[in-house]
Coordinates of C-alpha atoms in Angstrom, one line a residue:
X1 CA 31.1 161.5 -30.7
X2 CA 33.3 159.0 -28.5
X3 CA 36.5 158.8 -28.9
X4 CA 38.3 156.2 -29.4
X5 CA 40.9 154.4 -26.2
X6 CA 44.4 155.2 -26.7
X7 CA 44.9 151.5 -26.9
X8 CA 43.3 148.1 -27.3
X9 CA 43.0 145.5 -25.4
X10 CA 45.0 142.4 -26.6
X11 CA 42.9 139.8 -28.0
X12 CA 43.7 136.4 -26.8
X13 CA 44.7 133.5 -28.7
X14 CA 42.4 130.6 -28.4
X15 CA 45.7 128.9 -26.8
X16 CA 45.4 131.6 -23.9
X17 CA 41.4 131.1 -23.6
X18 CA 41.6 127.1 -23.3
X19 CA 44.4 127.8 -20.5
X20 CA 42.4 130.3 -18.5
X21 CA 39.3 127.6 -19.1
X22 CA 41.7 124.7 -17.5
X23 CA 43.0 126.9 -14.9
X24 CA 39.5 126.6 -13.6
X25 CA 40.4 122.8 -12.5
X26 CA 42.9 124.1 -10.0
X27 CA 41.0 124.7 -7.1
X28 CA 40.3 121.1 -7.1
X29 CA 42.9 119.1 -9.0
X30 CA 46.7 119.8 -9.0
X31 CA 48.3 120.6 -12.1
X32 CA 50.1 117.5 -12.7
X33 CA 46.4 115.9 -13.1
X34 CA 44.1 118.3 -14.7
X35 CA 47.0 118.4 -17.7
X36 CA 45.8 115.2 -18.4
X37 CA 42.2 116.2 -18.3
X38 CA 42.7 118.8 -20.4
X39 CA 44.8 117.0 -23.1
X40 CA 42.6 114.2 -23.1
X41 CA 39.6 116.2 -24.0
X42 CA 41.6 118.3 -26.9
X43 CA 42.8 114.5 -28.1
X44 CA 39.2 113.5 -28.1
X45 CA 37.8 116.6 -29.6
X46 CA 40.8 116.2 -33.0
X47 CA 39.9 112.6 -33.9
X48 CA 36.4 113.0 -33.8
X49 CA 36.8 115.5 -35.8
X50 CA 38.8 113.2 -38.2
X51 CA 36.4 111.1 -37.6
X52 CA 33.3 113.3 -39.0
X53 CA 35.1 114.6 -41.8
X54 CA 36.2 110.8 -43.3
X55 CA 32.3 109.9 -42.2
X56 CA 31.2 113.0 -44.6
X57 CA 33.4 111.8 -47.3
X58 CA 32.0 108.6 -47.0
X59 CA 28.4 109.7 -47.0
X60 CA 29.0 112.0 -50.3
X61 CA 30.9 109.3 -52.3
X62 CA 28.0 107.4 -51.9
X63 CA 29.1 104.9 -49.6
X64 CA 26.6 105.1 -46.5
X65 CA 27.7 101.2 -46.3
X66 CA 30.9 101.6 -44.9
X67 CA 30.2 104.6 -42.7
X68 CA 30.5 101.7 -39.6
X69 CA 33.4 99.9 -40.9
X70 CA 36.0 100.1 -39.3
X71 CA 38.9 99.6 -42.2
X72 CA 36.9 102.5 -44.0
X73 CA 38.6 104.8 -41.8
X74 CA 41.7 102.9 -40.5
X75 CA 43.2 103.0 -44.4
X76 CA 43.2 106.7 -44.4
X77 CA 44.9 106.6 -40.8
X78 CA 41.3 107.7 -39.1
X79 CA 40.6 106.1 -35.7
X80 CA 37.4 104.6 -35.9
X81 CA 34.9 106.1 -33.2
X82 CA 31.9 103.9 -32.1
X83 CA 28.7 106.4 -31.0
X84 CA 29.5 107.0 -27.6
X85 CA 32.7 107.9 -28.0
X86 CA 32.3 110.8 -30.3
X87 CA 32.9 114.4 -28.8
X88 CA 29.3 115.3 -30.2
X89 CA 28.2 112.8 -27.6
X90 CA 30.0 114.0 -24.8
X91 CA 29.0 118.2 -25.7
X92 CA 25.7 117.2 -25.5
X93 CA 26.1 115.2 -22.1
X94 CA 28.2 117.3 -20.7
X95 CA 26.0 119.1 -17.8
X96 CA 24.8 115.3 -16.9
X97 CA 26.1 114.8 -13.2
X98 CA 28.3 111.4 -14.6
X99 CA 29.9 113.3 -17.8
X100 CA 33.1 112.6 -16.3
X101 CA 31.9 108.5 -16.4
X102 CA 30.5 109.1 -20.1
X103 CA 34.5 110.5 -21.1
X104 CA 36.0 107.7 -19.0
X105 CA 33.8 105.0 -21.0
X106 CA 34.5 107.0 -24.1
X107 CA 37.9 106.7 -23.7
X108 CA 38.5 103.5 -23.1
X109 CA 35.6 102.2 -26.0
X110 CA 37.7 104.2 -28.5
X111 CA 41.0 102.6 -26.9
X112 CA 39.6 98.8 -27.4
X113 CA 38.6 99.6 -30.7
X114 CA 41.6 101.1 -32.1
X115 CA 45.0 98.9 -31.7
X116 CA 47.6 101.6 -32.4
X117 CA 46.1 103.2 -29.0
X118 CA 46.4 100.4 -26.5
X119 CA 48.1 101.8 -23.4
X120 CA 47.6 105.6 -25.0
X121 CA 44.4 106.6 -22.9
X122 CA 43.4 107.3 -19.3
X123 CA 41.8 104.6 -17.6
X124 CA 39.3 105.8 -15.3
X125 CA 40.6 108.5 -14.5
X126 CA 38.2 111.4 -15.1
X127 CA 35.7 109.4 -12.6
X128 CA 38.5 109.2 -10.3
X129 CA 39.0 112.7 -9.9
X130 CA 35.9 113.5 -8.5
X131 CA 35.7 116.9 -10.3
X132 CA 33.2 120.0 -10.3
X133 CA 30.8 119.4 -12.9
X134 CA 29.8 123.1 -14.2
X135 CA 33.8 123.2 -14.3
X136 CA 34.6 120.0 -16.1
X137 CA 31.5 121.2 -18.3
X138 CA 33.1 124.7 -18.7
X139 CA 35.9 122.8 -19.9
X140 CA 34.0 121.3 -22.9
X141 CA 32.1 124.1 -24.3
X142 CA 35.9 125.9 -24.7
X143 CA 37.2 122.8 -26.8
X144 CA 34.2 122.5 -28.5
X145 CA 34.6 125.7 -29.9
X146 CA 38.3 125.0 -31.5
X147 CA 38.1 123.6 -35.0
X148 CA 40.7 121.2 -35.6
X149 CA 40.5 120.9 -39.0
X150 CA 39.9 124.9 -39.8
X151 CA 43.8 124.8 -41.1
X152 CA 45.2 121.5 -42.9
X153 CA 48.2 123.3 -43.6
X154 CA 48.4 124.4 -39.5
X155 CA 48.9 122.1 -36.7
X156 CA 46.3 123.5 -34.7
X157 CA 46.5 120.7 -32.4
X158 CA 50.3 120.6 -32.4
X159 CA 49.9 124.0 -31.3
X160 CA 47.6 123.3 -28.0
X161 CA 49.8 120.6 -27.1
X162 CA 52.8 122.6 -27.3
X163 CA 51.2 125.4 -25.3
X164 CA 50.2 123.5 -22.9
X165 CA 52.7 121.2 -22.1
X166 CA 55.4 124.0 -21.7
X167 CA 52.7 125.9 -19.7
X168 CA 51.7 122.7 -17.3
X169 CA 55.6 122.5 -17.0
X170 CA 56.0 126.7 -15.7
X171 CA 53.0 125.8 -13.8
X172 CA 54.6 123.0 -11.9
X173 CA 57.9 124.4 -11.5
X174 CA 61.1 124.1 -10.1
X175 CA 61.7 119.7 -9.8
X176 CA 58.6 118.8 -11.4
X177 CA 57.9 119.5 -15.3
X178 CA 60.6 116.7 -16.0
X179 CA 57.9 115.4 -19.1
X180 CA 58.8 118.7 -21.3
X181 CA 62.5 119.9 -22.7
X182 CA 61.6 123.6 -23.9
X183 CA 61.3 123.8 -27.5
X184 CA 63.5 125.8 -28.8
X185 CA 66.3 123.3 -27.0
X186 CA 64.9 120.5 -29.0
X187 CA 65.0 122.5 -32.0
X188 CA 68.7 123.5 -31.7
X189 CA 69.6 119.4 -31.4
X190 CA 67.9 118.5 -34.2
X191 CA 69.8 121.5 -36.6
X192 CA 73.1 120.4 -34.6
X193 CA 72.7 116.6 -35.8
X194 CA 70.4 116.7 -38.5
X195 CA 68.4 113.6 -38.2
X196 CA 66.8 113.3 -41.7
X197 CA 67.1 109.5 -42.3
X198 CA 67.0 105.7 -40.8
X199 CA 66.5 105.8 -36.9
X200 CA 65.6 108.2 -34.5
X201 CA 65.6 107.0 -30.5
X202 CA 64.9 108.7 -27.3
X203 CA 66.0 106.1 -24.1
X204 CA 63.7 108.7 -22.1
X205 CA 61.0 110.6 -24.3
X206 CA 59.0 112.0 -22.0
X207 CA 56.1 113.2 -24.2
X208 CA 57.5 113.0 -27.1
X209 CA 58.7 116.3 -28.0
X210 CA 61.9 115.2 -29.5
X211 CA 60.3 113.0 -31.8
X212 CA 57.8 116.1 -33.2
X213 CA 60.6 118.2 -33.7
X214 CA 62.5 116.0 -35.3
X215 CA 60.3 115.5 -37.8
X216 CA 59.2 119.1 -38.3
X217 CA 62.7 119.5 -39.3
X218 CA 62.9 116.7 -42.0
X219 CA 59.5 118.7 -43.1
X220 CA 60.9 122.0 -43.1
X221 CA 63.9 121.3 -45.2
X222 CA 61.9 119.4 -47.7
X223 CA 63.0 115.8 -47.0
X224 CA 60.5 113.0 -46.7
X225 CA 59.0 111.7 -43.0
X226 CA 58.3 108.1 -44.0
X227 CA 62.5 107.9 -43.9
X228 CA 62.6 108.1 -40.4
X229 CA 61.7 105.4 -37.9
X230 CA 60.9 106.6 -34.3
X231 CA 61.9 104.4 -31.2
X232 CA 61.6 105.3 -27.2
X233 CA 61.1 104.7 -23.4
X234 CA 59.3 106.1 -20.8
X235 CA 59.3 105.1 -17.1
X236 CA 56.1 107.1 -15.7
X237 CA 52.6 105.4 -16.9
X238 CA 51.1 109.1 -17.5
X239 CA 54.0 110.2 -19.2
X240 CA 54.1 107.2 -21.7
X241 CA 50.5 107.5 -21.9
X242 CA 50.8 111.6 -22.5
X243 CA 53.7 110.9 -25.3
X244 CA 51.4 108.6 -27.5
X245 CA 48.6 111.1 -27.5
X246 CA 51.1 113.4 -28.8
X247 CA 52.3 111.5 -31.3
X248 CA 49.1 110.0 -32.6
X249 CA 47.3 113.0 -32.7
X250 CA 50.4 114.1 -35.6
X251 CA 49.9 110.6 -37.0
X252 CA 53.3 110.1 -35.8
X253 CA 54.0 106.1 -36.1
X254 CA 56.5 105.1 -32.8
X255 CA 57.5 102.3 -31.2
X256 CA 57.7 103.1 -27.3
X257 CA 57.8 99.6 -25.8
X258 CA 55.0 98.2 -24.5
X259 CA 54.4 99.4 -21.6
X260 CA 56.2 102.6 -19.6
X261 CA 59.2 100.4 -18.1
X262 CA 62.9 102.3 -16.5
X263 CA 65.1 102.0 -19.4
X264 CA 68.0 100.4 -17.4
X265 CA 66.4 97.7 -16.0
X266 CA 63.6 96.6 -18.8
X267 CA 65.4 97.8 -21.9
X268 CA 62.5 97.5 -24.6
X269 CA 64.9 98.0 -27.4
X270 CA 67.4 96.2 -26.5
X271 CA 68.8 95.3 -30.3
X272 CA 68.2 98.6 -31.2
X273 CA 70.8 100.7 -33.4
X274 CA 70.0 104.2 -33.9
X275 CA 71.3 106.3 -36.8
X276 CA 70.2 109.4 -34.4
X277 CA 69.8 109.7 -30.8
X278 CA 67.9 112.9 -29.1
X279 CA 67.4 112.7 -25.2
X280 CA 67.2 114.9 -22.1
X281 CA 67.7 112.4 -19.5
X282 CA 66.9 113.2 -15.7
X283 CA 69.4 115.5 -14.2
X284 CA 71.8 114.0 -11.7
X285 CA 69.5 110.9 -11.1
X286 CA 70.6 109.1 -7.7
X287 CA 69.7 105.3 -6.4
X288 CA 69.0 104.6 -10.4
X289 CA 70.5 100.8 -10.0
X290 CA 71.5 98.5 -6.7
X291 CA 75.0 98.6 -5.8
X292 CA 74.7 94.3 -7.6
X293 CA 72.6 95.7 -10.0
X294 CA 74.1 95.8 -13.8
X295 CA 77.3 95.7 -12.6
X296 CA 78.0 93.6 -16.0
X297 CA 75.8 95.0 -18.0
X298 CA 76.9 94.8 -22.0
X299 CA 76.2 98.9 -22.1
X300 CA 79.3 99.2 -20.5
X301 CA 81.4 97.4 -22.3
X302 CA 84.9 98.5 -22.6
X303 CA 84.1 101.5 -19.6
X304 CA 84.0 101.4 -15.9
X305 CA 80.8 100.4 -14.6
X306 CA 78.9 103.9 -13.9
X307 CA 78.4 104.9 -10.4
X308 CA 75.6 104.2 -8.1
X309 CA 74.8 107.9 -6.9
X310 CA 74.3 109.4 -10.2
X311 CA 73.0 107.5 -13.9
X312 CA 75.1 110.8 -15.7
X313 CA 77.1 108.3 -17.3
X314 CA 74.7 105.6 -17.0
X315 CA 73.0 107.3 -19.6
X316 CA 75.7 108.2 -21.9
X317 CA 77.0 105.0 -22.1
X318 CA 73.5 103.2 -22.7
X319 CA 73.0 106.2 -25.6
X320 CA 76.2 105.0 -27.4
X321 CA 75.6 101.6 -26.6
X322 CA 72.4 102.1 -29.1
X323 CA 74.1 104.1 -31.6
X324 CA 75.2 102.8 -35.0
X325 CA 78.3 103.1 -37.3
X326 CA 77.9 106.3 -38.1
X327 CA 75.3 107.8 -35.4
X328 CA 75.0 110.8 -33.7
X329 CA 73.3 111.8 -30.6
X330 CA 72.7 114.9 -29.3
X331 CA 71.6 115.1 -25.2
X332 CA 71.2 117.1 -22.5
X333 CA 73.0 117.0 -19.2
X334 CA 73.9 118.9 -16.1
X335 CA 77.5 120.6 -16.2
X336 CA 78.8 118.5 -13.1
X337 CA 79.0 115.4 -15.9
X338 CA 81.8 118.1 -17.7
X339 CA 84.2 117.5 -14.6
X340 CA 83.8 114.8 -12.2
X341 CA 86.5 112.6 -10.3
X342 CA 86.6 108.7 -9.9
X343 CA 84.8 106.5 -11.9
X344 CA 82.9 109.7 -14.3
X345 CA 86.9 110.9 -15.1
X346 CA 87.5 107.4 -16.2
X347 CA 84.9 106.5 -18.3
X348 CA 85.2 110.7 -19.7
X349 CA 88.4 110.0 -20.9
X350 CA 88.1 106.6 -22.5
X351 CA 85.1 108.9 -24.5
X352 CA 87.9 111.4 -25.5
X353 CA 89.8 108.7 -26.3
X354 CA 87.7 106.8 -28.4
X355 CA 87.2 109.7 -30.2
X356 CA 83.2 110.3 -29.2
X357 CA 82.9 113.1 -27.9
X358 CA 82.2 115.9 -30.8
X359 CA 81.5 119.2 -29.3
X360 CA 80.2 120.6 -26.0
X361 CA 77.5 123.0 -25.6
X362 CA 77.0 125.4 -22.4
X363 CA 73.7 126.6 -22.4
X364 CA 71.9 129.7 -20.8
X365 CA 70.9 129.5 -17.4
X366 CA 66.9 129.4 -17.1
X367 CA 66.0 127.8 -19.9
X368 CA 64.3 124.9 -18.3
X369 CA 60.9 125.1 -16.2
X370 CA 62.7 122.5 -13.5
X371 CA 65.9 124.3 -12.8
X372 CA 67.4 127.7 -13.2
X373 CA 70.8 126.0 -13.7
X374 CA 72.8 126.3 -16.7
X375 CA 73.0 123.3 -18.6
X376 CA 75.1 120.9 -21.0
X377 CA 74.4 120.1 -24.3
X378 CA 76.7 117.3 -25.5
X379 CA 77.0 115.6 -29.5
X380 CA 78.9 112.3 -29.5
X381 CA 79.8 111.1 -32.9
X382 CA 80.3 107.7 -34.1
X383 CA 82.5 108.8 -36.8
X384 CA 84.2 111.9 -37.3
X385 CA 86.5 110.8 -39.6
X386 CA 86.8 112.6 -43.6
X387 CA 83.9 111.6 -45.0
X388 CA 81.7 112.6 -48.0
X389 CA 77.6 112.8 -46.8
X390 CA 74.8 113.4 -48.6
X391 CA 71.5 114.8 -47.1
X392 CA 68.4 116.8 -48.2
X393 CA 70.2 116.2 -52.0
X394 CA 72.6 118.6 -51.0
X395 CA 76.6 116.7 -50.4
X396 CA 78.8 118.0 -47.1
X397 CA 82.6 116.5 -47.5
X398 CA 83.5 116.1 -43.8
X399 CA 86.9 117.0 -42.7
X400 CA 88.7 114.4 -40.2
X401 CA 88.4 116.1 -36.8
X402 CA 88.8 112.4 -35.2
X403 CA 90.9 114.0 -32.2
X404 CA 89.1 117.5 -32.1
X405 CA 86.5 119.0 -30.0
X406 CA 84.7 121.7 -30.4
X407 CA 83.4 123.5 -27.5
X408 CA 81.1 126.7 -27.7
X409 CA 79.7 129.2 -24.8
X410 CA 76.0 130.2 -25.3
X411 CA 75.2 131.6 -22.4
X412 CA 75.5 135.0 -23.5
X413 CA 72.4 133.4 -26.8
X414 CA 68.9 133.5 -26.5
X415 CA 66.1 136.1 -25.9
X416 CA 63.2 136.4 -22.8
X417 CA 60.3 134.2 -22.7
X418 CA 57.8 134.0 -20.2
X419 CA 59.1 137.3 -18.4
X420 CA 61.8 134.9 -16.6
X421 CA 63.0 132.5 -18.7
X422 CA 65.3 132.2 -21.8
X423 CA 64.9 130.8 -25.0
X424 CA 67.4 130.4 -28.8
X425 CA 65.4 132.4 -31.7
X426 CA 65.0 131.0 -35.0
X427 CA 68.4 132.8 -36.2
X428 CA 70.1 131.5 -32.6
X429 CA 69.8 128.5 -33.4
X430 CA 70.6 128.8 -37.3
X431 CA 73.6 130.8 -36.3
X432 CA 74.7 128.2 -33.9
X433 CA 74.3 125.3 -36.1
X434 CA 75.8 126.7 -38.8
X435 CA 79.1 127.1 -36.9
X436 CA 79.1 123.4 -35.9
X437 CA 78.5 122.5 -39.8
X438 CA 81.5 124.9 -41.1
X439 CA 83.7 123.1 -38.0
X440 CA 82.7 119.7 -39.7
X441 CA 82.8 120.9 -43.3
X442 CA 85.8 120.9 -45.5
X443 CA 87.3 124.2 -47.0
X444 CA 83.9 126.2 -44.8
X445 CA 86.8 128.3 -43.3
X446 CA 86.1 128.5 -39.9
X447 CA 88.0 129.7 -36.9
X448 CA 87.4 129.8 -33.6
X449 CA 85.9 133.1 -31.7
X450 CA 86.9 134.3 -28.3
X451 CA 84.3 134.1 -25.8
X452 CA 82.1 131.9 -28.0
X453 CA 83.4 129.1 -29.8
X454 CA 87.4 126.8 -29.4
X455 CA 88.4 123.8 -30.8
X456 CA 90.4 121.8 -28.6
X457 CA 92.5 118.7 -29.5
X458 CA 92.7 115.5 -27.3
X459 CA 96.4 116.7 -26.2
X460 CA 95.2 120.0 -24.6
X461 CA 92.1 118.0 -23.0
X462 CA 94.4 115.6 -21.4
X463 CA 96.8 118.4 -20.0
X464 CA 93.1 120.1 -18.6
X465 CA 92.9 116.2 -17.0
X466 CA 90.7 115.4 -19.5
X467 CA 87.8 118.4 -18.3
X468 CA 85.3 119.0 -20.8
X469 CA 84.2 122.6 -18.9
X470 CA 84.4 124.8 -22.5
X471 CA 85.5 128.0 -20.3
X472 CA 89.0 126.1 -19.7
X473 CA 89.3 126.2 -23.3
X474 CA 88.0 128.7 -25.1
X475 CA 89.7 132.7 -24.9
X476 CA 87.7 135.6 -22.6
X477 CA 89.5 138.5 -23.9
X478 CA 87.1 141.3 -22.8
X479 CA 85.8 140.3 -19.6
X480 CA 87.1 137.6 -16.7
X481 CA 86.2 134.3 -17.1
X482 CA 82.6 133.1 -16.1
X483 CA 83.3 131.1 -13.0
X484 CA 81.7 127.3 -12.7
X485 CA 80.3 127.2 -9.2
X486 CA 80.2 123.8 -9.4
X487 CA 83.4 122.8 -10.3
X488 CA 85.2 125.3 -7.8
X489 CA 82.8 124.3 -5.5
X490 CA 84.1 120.5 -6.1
X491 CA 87.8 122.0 -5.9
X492 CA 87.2 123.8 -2.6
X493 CA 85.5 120.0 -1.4
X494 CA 89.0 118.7 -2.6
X495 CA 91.1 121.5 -0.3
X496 CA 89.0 121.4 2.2
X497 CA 89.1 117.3 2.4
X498 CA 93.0 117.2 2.0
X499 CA 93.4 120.1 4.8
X500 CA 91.0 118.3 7.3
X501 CA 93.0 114.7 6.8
X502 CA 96.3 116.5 7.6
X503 CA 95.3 117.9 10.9
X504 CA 93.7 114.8 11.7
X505 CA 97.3 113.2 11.0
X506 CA 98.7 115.9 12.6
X507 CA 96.6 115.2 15.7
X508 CA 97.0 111.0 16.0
X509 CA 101.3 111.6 15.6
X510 CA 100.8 114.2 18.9
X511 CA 98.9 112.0 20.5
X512 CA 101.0 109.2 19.7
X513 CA 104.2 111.0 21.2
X514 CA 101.9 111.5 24.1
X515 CA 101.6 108.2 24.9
X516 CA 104.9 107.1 23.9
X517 CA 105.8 109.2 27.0
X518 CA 103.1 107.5 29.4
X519 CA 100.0 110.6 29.6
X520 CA 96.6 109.8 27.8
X521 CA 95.2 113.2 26.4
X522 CA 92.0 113.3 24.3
X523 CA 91.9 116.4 22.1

């Protein structure tokens, strides 16, 4: 009798069998475009499938009639899907040499016929591609075998998309991947400001991950999703185009403008006052206006006008610019925004000042696809004064912490992903939230922890000239101080700079005496 192997191979998750399906596009078509392909063709696959199963209802409530009206399946939220544009058409064509024109044509047929996806779909772009048929048709018999529907209580779909857009962002590595924050990232900001009602905005939403997790956390504490109202911006087409997909396929309702347009110099929203705002904004941006360019723009009003080099504080200013009385916005930025001279220091302090600036978040090092940089997670509060909230039906009396910060270390958090990177469990982030809500709360009896957590009033952060870097606050008692490259990088700049304008000085008074006593040297 055989016996049986010590051990079994793993069995892979339809996730990992679409991937190694797509992967098959490489030879041909970079990443950056065959993610497109691919979550196109997953898109189509889920609304037909909508569409069939509203079609079958129709059929068995006896009203054949209306199985080719369109408001039949538009009032249940069903995109309507004229013949051709129905994945059973595209299976059965898809070893036909011009497949890739039968998707293009069913794309864009299912994009004139349903108005909530103008500007969501590729345009010609499958034909454009020029791709290998029995690949492209490899491709399809993979998606055709994933049932949508098989789970109404699982978001299969949700599930690709996440997959692959945090795989397609690995995959294309270090300065590209910009269209995906990791997960877990986006799940810690939405604990830490707990958007469960009025409006939600992301200035730069990429694909529109914020806006998912957002509203899998009003789901998962119970609340109600019709009580939040999603705005955004996106600058690249295929990113704007990517982040509808996203959302539709959620039945997500959003208003991203309409068209992808740079945030700064087409504001789509430009009346816009958010009760939440959620963003991770491009890192250390440069040539992001003209030198004349929005020099008096109302987003600054009250600040210095933000330098030209870097949008940093470009974007923090147009984020409170947008937020209401008592919004919050949580955003990621690099750590250089924690410390910079000139015109950043100025507008940083009148932020202190104001009483904005809530707490400050280091994060972990490798946590984004882009960069292996450790990170800034910032909350800026409208009001931190003693209030009494209610949310979720459960009441949180705020304590007034109007010229407080808190500042916390994580980069110890988090647990290995992906072999090389680093991502917050489920209890990281609980734990970490929970420590910002008993800093905010009333009688929670919190206290600050060496090594992890400080809170730092506007006095102390003036004496630090008004340096937001949490490691000048809060206590290393076991271990010397993690050291901020950056910043004593930037102070060694400042020596360096001072040193080299003495000896120049030094130089012109020698040469000066020199002359004085008739001999020309050069030195």
């Amino acid at each position: 009798m055989a016996t049986r192997t010590a051990a079994k191979k793993k069995e892979k998750s339809f996730e990992e069998t679409l991937w190694d399906a797509a992967n098959k596009l490489r030879g041909s078509v970079e990443s950056s475009e065959y993610k497109h392909i691919v979550l196109s063709l997953i898109f189509l696959k889920f609304i037909s499938d909508t569409f069939e199963k509203q079609r079958q209802k129709l059929i068995d409530a006896g009203l054949e009639k209306h199985i080719d009206m369109v408001p039949a399946y538009t009032k249940d939220n069903v995109f309507y899907l004229p013949p051709e544009s129905r994945w059973s058409f595209v299976q059965q064509n898809a070893k036909q040499e011009d497949i890739a024109l039968k998707i293009d044509t069913a794309l864009s047929t299912i994009e004139k016929t349903n108005k909530a996806l103008q500007g969501a779909l590729p345009d010609n772009y499958f034909s454009r591609l020029g791709l290998d048929v029995s690949k492209l048709s490899a491709l399809i018999d993979v998606i055709n075998n994933i049932d949508t529907l098989a789970n109404p209580h699982e978001d299969v779909v949700g599930r690709v998309y996440e997959y692959f857009l945090s795989k397609f962002a690995i995959a294309e590595g270090k300065g590209k991947g910009e269209f995906y924050t990791p997960k877990s990232i986006v799940n810690l900001i939405a604990e830490l400001i707990e958007p469960y009602k009025g409006k939600i905005y992301d200035p730069c939403c990429g694909s529109g991950g914020m806006f998912v997790q957002s509203l899998k956390f009003i789901e998962n504490h119970k609340g109600n999703t019709k009580d939040i109202s999603v705005y955004g911006q996106e600058y690249t087409s295929a990113t704007y185009k990517l982040a509808k997909m996203n959302l539709a396929i959620r039945g997500i309702s959003a208003n991203l403008g309409a068209a992808a347009k740079d945030t700064f110099a087409n504001d789509q929203h430009e009346t816009l006052k958010a009760d939440f705002i959620m963003a991770n904004p491009p890192f250390n941006q440069k040539d992001w206006r003209a030198s004349d360019e929005l020099t008096d723009d109302h987003r600054w009003d009250g600040y210095e006008t933000p330098q030209t080099g870097n949008a940093n504080y470009g974007w923090i200013l147009h984020m409170v610019s947008k937020l209401s009385e008592n919004g919050i916005a949580g955003f990621i930025l690099s750590n250089g925004a924690l410390s910079g001279d000139g015109t950043e220091k100025e507008i940083r302090k009148k932020l202190i000042e104001n009483n904005l600036v809530e707490a400050i978040y280091i994060l972990p090092q490798n946590m984004f696809y882009s960069t292996n940089i450790s990170v800034t997670l910032w909350i800026i509060n409208k009001n931190k004064k003693k209030r009494v909230v209610e949310n979720f039906g459960q009441t949180r009396s705020y304590r007034d912490r109007e010229s407080e910060v808190l500042f916390m270390d994580l980069r110890e958090v988090g647990v290995p992903f992906e072999k090389k990177f680093i991502q917050f469990s489920e209890q990281n982030i609980q734990d970490v939230a929970a420590t910002l809500h008993d800093w905010q709360t009333e009688d929670s009896g919190y206290t600050d922890k060496p090594e992890y957590s400080y809170t730092a009033t506007k006095e102390e952060i003036k004496a630090k000239d008004y340096s937001l870097v949490p490691s000048k606050y809060i206590e290393f008692v076991n271990k010397d101080e993690q050291i901020d490259f950056r910043e004593k990088m930037t102070s060694i700049q400042k020596d360096m700079s001072e040193l080299l304008k003495a000896e120049q000085k030094s130089k012109d008074e020698l040469l000066s005496v020199f002359k004085e006593l008739g001999y020309d040297i050069e030195l």
